[in-house]
Each structure stands twice: as structure tokens, then as C-alpha cells.
CSV table of C-alpha atoms in Angstrom, one decimal:
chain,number,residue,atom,x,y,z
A,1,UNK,CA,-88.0,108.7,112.0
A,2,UNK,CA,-90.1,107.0,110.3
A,3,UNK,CA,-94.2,106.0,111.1
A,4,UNK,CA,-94.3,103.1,112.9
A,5,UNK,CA,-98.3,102.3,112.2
A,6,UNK,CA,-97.5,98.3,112.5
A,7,UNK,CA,-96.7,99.3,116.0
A,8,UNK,CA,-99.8,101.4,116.7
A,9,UNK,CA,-101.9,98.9,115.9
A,10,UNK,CA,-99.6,96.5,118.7
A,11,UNK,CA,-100.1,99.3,121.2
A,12,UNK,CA,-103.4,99.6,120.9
A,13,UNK,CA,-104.0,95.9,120.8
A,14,UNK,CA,-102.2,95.0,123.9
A,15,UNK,CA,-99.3,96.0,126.3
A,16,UNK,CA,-96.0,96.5,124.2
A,17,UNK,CA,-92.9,95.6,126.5
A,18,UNK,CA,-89.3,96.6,124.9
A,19,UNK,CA,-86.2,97.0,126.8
A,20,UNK,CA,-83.6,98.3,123.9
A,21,UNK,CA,-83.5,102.1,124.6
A,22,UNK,CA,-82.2,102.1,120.7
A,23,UNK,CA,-85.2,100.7,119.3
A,24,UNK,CA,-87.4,103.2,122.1
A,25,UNK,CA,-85.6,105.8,120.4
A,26,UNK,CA,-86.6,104.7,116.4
A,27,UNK,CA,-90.1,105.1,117.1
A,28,UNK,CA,-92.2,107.8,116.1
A,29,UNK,CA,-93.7,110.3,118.4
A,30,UNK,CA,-97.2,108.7,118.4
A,31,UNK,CA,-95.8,104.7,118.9
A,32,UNK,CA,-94.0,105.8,122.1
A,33,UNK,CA,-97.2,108.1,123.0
A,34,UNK,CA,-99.2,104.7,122.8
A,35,UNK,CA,-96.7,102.4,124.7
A,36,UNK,CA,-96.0,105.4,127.2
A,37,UNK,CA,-99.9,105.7,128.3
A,38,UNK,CA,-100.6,101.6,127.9
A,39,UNK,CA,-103.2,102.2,125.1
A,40,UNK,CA,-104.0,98.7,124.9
A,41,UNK,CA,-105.9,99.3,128.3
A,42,UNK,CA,-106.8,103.4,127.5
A,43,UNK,CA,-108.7,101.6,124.4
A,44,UNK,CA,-111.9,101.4,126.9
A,45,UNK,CA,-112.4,105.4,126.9
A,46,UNK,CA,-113.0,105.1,123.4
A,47,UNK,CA,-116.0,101.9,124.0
A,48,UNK,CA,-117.5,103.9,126.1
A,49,UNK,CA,-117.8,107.0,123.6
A,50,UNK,CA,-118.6,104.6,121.1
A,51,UNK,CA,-121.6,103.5,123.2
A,52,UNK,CA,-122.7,106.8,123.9
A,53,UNK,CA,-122.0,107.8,120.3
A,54,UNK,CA,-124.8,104.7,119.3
A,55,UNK,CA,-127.3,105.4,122.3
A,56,UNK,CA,-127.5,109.3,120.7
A,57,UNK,CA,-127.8,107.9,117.7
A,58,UNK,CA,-130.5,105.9,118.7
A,59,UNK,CA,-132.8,109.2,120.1
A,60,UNK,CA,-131.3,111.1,116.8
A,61,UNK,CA,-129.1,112.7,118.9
A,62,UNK,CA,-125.9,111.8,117.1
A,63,UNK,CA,-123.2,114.1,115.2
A,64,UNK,CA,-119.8,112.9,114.0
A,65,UNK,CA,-117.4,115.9,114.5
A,66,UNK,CA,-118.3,116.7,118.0
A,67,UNK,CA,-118.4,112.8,118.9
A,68,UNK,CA,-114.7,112.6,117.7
A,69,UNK,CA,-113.4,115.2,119.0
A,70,UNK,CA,-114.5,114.8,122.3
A,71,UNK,CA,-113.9,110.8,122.2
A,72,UNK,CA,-109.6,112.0,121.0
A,73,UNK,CA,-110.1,114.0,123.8
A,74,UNK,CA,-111.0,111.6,126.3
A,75,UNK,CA,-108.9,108.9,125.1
A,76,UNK,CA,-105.8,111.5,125.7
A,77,UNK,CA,-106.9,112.6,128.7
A,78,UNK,CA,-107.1,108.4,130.0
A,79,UNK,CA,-103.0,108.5,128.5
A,80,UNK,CA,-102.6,111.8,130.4
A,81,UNK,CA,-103.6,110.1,133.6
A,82,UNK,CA,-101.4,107.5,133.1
A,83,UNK,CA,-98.5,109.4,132.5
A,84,UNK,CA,-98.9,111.2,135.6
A,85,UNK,CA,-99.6,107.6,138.0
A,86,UNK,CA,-96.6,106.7,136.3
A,87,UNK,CA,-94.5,109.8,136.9
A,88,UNK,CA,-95.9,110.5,140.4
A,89,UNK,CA,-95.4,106.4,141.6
A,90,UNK,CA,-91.6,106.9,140.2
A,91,UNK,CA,-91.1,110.3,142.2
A,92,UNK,CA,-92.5,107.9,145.3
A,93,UNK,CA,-90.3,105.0,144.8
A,94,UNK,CA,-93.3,102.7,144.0
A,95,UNK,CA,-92.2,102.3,140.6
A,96,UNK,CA,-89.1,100.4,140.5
A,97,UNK,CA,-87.0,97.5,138.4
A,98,UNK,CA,-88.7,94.9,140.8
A,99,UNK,CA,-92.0,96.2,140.8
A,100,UNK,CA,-95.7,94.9,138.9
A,101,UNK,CA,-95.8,97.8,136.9
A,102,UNK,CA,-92.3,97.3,135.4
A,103,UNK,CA,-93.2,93.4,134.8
A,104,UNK,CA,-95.8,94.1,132.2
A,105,UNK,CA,-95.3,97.1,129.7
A,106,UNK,CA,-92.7,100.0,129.1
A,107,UNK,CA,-92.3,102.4,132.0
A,108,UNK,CA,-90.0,105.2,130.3
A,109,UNK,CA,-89.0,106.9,133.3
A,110,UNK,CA,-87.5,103.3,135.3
A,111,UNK,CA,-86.0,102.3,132.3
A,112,UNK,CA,-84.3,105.6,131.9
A,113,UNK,CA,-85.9,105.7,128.2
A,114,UNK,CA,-87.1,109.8,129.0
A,115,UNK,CA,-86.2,111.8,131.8
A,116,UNK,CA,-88.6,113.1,134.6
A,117,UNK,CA,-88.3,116.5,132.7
A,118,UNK,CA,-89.5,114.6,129.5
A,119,UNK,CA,-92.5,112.5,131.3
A,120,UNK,CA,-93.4,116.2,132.6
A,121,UNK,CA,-93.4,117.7,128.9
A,122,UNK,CA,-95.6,114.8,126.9
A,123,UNK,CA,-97.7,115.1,130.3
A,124,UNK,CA,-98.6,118.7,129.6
A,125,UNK,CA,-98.9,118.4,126.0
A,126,UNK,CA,-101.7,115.9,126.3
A,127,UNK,CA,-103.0,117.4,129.3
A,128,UNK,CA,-103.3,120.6,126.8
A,129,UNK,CA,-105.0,118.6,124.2
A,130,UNK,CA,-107.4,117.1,125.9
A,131,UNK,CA,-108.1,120.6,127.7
A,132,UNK,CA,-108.7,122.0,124.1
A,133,UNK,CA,-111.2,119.2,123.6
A,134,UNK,CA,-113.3,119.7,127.2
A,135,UNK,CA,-113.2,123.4,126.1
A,136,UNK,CA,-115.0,122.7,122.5
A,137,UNK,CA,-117.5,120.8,124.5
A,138,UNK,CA,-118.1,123.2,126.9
A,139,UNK,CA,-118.6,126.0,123.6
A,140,UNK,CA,-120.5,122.9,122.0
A,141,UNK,CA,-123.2,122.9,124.9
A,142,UNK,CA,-123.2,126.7,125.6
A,143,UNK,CA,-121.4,125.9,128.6
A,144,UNK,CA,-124.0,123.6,129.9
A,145,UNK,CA,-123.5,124.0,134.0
A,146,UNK,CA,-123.9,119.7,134.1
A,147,UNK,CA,-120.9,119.6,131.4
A,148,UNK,CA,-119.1,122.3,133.7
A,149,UNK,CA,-118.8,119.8,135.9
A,150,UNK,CA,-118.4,116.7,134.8
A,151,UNK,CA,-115.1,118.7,133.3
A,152,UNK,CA,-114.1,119.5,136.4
A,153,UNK,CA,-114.9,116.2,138.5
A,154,UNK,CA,-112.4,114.7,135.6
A,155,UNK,CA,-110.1,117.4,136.1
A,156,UNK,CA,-110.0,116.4,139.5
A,157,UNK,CA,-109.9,112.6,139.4
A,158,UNK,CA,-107.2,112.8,137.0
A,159,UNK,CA,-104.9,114.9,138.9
A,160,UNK,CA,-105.7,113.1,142.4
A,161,UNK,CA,-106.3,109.5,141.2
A,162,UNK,CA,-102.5,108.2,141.8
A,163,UNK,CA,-102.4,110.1,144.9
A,164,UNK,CA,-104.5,110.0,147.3
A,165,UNK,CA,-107.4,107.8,145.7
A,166,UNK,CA,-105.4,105.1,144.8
A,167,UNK,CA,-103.9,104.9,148.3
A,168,UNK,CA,-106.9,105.3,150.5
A,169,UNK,CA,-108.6,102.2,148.4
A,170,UNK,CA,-111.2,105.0,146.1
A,171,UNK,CA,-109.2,104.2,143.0
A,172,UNK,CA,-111.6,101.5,141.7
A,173,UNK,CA,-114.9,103.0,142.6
A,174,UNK,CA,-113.7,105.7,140.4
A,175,UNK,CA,-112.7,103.7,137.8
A,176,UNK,CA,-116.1,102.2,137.5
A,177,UNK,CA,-117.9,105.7,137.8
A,178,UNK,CA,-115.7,107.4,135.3
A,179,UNK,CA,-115.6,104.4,132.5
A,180,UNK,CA,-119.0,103.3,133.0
A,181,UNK,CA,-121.9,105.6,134.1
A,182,UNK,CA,-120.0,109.0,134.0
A,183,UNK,CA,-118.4,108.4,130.8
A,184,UNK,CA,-121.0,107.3,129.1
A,185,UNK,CA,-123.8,109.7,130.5
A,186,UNK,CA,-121.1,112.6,129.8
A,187,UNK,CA,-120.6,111.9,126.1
A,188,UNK,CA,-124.4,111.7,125.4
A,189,UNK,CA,-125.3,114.9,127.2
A,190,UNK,CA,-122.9,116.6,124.9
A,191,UNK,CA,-124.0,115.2,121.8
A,192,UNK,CA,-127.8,115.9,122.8
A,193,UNK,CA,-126.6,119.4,123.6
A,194,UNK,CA,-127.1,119.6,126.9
A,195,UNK,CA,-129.2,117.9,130.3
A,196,UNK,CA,-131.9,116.1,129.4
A,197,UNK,CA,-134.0,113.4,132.0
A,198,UNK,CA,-132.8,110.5,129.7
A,199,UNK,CA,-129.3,110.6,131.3
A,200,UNK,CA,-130.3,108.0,134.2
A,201,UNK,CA,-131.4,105.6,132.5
A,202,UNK,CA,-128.4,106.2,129.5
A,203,UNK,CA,-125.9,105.9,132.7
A,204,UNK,CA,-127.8,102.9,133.8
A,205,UNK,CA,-127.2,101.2,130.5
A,206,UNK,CA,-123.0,102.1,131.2
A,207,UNK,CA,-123.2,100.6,134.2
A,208,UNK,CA,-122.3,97.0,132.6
A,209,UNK,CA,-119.5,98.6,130.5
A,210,UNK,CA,-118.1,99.8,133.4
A,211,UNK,CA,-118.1,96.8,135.8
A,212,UNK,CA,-116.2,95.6,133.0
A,213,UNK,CA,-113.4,97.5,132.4
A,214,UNK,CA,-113.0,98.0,136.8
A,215,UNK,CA,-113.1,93.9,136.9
A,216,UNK,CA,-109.4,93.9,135.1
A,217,UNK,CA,-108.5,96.8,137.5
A,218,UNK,CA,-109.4,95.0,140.6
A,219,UNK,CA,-108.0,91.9,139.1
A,220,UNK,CA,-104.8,93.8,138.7
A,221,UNK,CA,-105.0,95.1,141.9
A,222,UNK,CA,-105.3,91.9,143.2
A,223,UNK,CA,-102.0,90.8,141.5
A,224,UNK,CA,-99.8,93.1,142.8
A,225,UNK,CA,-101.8,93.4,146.2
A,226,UNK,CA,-98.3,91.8,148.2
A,227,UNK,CA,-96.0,94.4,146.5
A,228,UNK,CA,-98.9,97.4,147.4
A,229,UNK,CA,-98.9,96.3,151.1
A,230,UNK,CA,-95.0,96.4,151.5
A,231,UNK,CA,-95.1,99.7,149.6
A,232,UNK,CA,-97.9,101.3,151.6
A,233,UNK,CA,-100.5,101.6,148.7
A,234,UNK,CA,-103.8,100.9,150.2
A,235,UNK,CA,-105.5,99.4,146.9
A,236,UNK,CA,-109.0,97.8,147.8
A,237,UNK,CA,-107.7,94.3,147.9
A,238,UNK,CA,-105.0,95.6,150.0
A,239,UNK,CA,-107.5,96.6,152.5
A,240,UNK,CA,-110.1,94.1,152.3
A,241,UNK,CA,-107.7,91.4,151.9
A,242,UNK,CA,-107.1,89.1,148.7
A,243,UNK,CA,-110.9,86.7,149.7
A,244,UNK,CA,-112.9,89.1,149.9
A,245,UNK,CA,-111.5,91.2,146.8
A,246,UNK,CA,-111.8,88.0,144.9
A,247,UNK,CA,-115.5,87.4,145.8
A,248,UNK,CA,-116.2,91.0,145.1
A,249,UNK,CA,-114.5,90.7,141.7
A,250,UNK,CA,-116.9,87.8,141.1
A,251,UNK,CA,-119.7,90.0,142.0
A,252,UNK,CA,-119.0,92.2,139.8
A,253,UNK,CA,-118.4,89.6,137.2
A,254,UNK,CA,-121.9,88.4,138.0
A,255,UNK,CA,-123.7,92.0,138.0
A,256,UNK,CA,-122.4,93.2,134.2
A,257,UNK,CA,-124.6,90.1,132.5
A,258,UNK,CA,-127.6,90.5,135.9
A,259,UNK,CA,-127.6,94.4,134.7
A,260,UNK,CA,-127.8,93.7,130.7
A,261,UNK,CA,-130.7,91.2,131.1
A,262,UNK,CA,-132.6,93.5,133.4
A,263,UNK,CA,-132.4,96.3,131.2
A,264,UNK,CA,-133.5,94.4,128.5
A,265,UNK,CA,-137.0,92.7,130.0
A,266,UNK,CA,-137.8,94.8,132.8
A,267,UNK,CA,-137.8,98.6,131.2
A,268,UNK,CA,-136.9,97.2,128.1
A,269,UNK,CA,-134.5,100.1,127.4
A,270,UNK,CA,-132.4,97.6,125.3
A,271,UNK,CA,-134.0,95.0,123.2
A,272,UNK,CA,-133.1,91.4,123.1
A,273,UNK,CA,-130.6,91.7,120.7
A,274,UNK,CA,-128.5,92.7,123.7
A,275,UNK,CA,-128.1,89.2,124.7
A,276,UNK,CA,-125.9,89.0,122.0
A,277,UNK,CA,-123.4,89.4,124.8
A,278,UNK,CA,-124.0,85.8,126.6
A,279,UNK,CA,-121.9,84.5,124.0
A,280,UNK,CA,-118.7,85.8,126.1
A,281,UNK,CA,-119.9,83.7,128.8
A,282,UNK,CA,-116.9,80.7,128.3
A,283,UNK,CA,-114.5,83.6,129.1
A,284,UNK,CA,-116.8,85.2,131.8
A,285,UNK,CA,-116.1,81.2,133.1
A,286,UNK,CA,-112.8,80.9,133.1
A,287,UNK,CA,-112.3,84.4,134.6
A,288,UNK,CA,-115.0,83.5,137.6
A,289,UNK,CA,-113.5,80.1,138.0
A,290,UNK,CA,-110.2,81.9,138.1
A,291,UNK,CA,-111.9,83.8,141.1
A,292,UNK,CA,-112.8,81.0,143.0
A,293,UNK,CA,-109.3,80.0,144.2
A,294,UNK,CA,-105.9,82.2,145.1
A,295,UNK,CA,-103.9,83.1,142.7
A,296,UNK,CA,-100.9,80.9,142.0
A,297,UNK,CA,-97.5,81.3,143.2
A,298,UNK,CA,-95.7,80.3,140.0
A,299,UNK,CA,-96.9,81.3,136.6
A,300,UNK,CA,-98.8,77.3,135.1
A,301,UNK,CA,-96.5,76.3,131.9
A,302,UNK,CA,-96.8,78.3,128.9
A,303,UNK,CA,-99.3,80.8,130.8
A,304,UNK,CA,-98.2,84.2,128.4
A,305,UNK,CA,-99.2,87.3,131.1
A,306,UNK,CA,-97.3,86.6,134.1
A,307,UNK,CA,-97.0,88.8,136.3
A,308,UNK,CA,-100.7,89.3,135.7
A,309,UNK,CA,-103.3,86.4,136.7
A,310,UNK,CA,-106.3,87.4,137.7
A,311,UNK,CA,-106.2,91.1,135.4
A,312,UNK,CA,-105.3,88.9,132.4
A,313,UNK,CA,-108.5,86.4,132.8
A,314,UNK,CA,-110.6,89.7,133.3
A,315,UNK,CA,-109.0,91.2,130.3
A,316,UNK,CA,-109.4,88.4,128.2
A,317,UNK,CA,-113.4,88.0,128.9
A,318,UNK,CA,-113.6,92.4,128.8
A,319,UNK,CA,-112.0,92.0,125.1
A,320,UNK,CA,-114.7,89.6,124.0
A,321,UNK,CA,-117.8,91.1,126.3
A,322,UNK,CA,-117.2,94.6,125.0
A,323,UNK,CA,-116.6,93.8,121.4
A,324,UNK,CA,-120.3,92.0,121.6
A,325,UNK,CA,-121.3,95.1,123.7
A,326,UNK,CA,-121.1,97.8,120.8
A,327,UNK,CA,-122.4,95.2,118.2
A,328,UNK,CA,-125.1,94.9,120.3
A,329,UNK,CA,-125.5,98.5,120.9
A,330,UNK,CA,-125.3,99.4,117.1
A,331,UNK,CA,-128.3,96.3,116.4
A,332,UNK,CA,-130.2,97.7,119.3
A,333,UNK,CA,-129.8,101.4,117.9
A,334,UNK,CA,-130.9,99.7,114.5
A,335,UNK,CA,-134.1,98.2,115.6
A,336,UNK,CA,-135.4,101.1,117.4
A,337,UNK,CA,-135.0,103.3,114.5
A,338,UNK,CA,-136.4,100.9,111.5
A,339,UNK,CA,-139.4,99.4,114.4
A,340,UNK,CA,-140.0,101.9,116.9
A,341,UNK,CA,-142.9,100.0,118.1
A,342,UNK,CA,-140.8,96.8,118.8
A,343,UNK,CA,-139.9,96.2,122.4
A,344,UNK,CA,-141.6,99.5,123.6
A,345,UNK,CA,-139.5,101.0,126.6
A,346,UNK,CA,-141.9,100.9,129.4
């Protein structure tokens, strides 16, 4: 077997889809860990420890080794939750040759790549890594009560997001807790060693990361809302209907930039160099405009993501805004430290 790093660098770019169970079975153990867990979407978890990692090195709160390990851990623990939507949607009879999920990526388990016994064992494995990593930052923080349970509010959202927070339409408010304000407020407070009163206004400042990342999520959602109704999995656009999930995606389009530019002139926690991130506003266009109508029947010629429409505009604009997001966070974290007195936090 030999290291396949031409393919982690695919994985973690973008969805990888393969059907030739020959060339599943050439790849090394950490290719097929990346294509199993869709680390081209899991990639987020490690933004939002990045922007934690530059907001505590902003306050002079940053240190490397803990940041990384607990970022690996997180980042694992987003594949772990994967492999268990997939596995626990397959034991269902969600997950099938015909369904969205199968369209898009690898899906070991349908396409009889691993067995359930298999999905079970790299489950646990990563589940026991990224235990290992909640436990160091637990010892890291003296077992700091507000770290306690964050771990177990994750815990708990990872083992219960499939089923029943996916199905009773929860699934994307937690996806834009966890990846946005949680996440990122989480990561800090471990680096800075524990609580501190700073954490509302550091969770503010995830909140436009977040609405990100949960804008391709209810854009996928909104894809696939036909096949979730005639399976019985009450996604929000399944109950609200494909309108009003569409306007609400747009609102949350809307709030990311509304939230970045009132955190940068009203308590100026960010300094203008934040702005940085208007220049993703051609793809924060075409994803709104997207929006604004239903989504087509037939794929347009030569569009490349069918079955996804609506997830791959948001996806496209998330790539750009959050790749603007952590340059601006590291020139933010830059000015504060060489000009303290510039753009004094009110």
C-alpha cells in the first residue's frame, strides 16, 4: 500500500467520488479515512480552530501544541460524525443507490466498499482519538467545569445529530452553533486556560463563520428536500417548505457580511481590515441570486455538481469568504499587536 498524499490533498479539497472497489482498495488507510468522512466539507472544523487559534493570539493567549492537538481532535471528531450519519442512515434505508448522498461522494457502506462491521471499527477508532484529544484539553484546563461541558454537549450532538436532530428539523441550528459560536468560543477558552468574560464577544465574532458553513448545509438540505420528504426526514426545508428555506438561506447569506461590518464599527472588536471579506461578494451574488428562484429540474449544460445546486453555489462563495476570513483574522491579530491604540474596542 502505498501513501496516496496526491489524493489527500483531493479529499481535502473537494468531494472525491470513485466507484472501482479495486482502486478503493489501493488506497492508504488515511485516503479512504478522508473520502469516508467527506473531508472536503469536515475542512471547516479546522477554520474555525484556526480563527480561534488567531483571536488567542491576538490577547497573547496562543500556544501551538495544545492548539493542534485539539484542532486533530476536532477535525476527527467532524469525520467521526460523519461516519456514524452515514452508518446510522444506511441501517435506516435512507442511504441507498438512488439517494442524494450516494450522487455526490463515496458512501463505503452502499457501495459495498466496507462492511457495517468495518464502518463500526474506523467509527470507534476515531471516536477514541478524538476522545484522547477532549481528554488532554480537559487535563490542559484543570478540568475547567465550562470545558466539561462543551465536551459533553459535543458528545451529545455527535451521537444524536443523524437521529433524532436531523429528523425533527434541529440539525442545522446545530450546525451553526457547533461550527460557529461554540467552536470557536470552545477553542479559545482552552487556549486561554479556562472561562474568561471575553468569550461573548469571541463567540460573537464566530457567528459569521458559522452562518457560513450552515448556508451550504441548508442549501444541501434544500437539494435533496423531495427525497427527505418521501423518506420521512424532517430537514428544515422539509418542514418549512423549499420558499421559505430559500429566503431563510438568503438571510443568512445576508447576516455573515451585516455581522462582520457591525463588529468592526460599532464595538470595534475587529478592525477594518476585516472588510477584506467584501471581496467574496461576486460569489455571495451568484449564491443569493441562486436563492431567488427554485431550483432547476435539470442540471444547466456543463453545470459540474449536480445533484447539488443550491449547496454547491453556497460552497463555492464559503470557499472564498472563509479563505478571506482567516487572512483577515491574522491582519486583524497583526494590527492589534504592533498598534494597540488603533481602532480601540469600545
Amino acid at each position: 500500500m502505498k501513501i496516496n498524499f496526491g489524493m489527500w490533498k483531493r479529499a481535502l479539497s473537494g468531494l472525491v467520488k470513485m466507484d472501482d472497489k479495486k482502486e478503493w482498495e489501493q488506497l492508504d488507510v488515511v485516503s479512504k479515512w478522508l473520502i469516508a468522512t467527506r473531508s472536503g466539507v469536515t475542512i471547516v472544523t479546522i477554520y474555525s480552530c484556526i480563527i480561534a487559534g488567531f483571536l488567542a493570539f491576538r490577547d497573547g493567549k496562543f500556544t501551538f501544541l495544545p492548539w493542534l492537538i485539539v484542532t486533530l481532535g476536532l477535525f476527527i471528531a467532524h469525520g467521526t460524525n460523519n461516519l456514524l450519519n452515514d452508518y446510522t442512515d444506511f441501517n435506516r434505508g435512507v442511504d441507498a443507490d438512488d439517494y442524494f448522498r450516494t450522487q455526490y461522494g463515496v458512501h463505503p457502506l452502499v457501495q459495498n466498499f466496507w462492511t457495517k462491521k468495518q464502518q463500526l471499527t474506523w467509527f470507534t477508532v476515531s471516536g477514541v482519538i478524538a476522545s484522547l484529544s477532549g481528554l488532554y484539553a480537559l487535563i490542559y484546563t484543570s478540568f475547567s467545569p465550562t470545558i466539561l461541558g462543551l465536551f459533553v454537549f459535543g458528545a451529545l450532538v455527535l451521537l444524536f445529530y443523524t437521529w433524532p436532530m436531523k429528523y425533527f428539523a434541529l440539525g442545522e441550528l446545530a450546525i451553526f452553533l457547533i461550527w460557529g459560536p461554540i467552536m470557536i468560543s470552545a477553542v479559545y477558552l482552552v487556549l486561554n486556560g479556562g472561562w474568561t468574560d471575553k468569550v461573548w464577544m469571541v463567540a460573537l465574532a464566530g457567528i459569521p463563520f458559522g452562518l457560513s458553513v450552515v448556508s451550504i448545509n441548508l442549501g444541501k438540505h434544500i437539494d435533496k428536500a423531495p427525497e427527505d420528504k418521501r423518506k420521512h426526514v424532517g430537514t428544515l426545508p422539509v418542514v418549512i417548505g423549499e420558499k421559505s428555506a430559500r429566503y431563510l438561506n438568503m438571510f443568512v447569506l445576508l447576516m455573515i457580511y451585516l455581522v462582520v461590518i457591525y463588529l468592526v464599527f460599532i464595538p470595534h472588536f475587529f478592525t477594518p481590515v476585516m472588510l477584506i471579506v467584501l471581496f467574496a461578494g461576486k460569489r455571495w451574488l451568484y449564491a443569493f441570486g441562486a436563492l431567488t428562484k427554485p431550483r432547476p429540474s435539470e442540471p444547466p449544460k456543463e453545470w459540474p455538481g449536480w445533484p447539488t445546486w443550491f449547496s454547491g453555489f453556497a460552497f463555492y462563495h464559503n470557499r472564498l469568504f472563509s479563505n478571506l476570513f482567516l487572512i483577515g483574522m491574522l491582519l486583524d491579530a497583526i494590527l492589534r499587536i504592533l498598534y494597540p491604540g488603533f481602532w480601540i474596542m469600545h
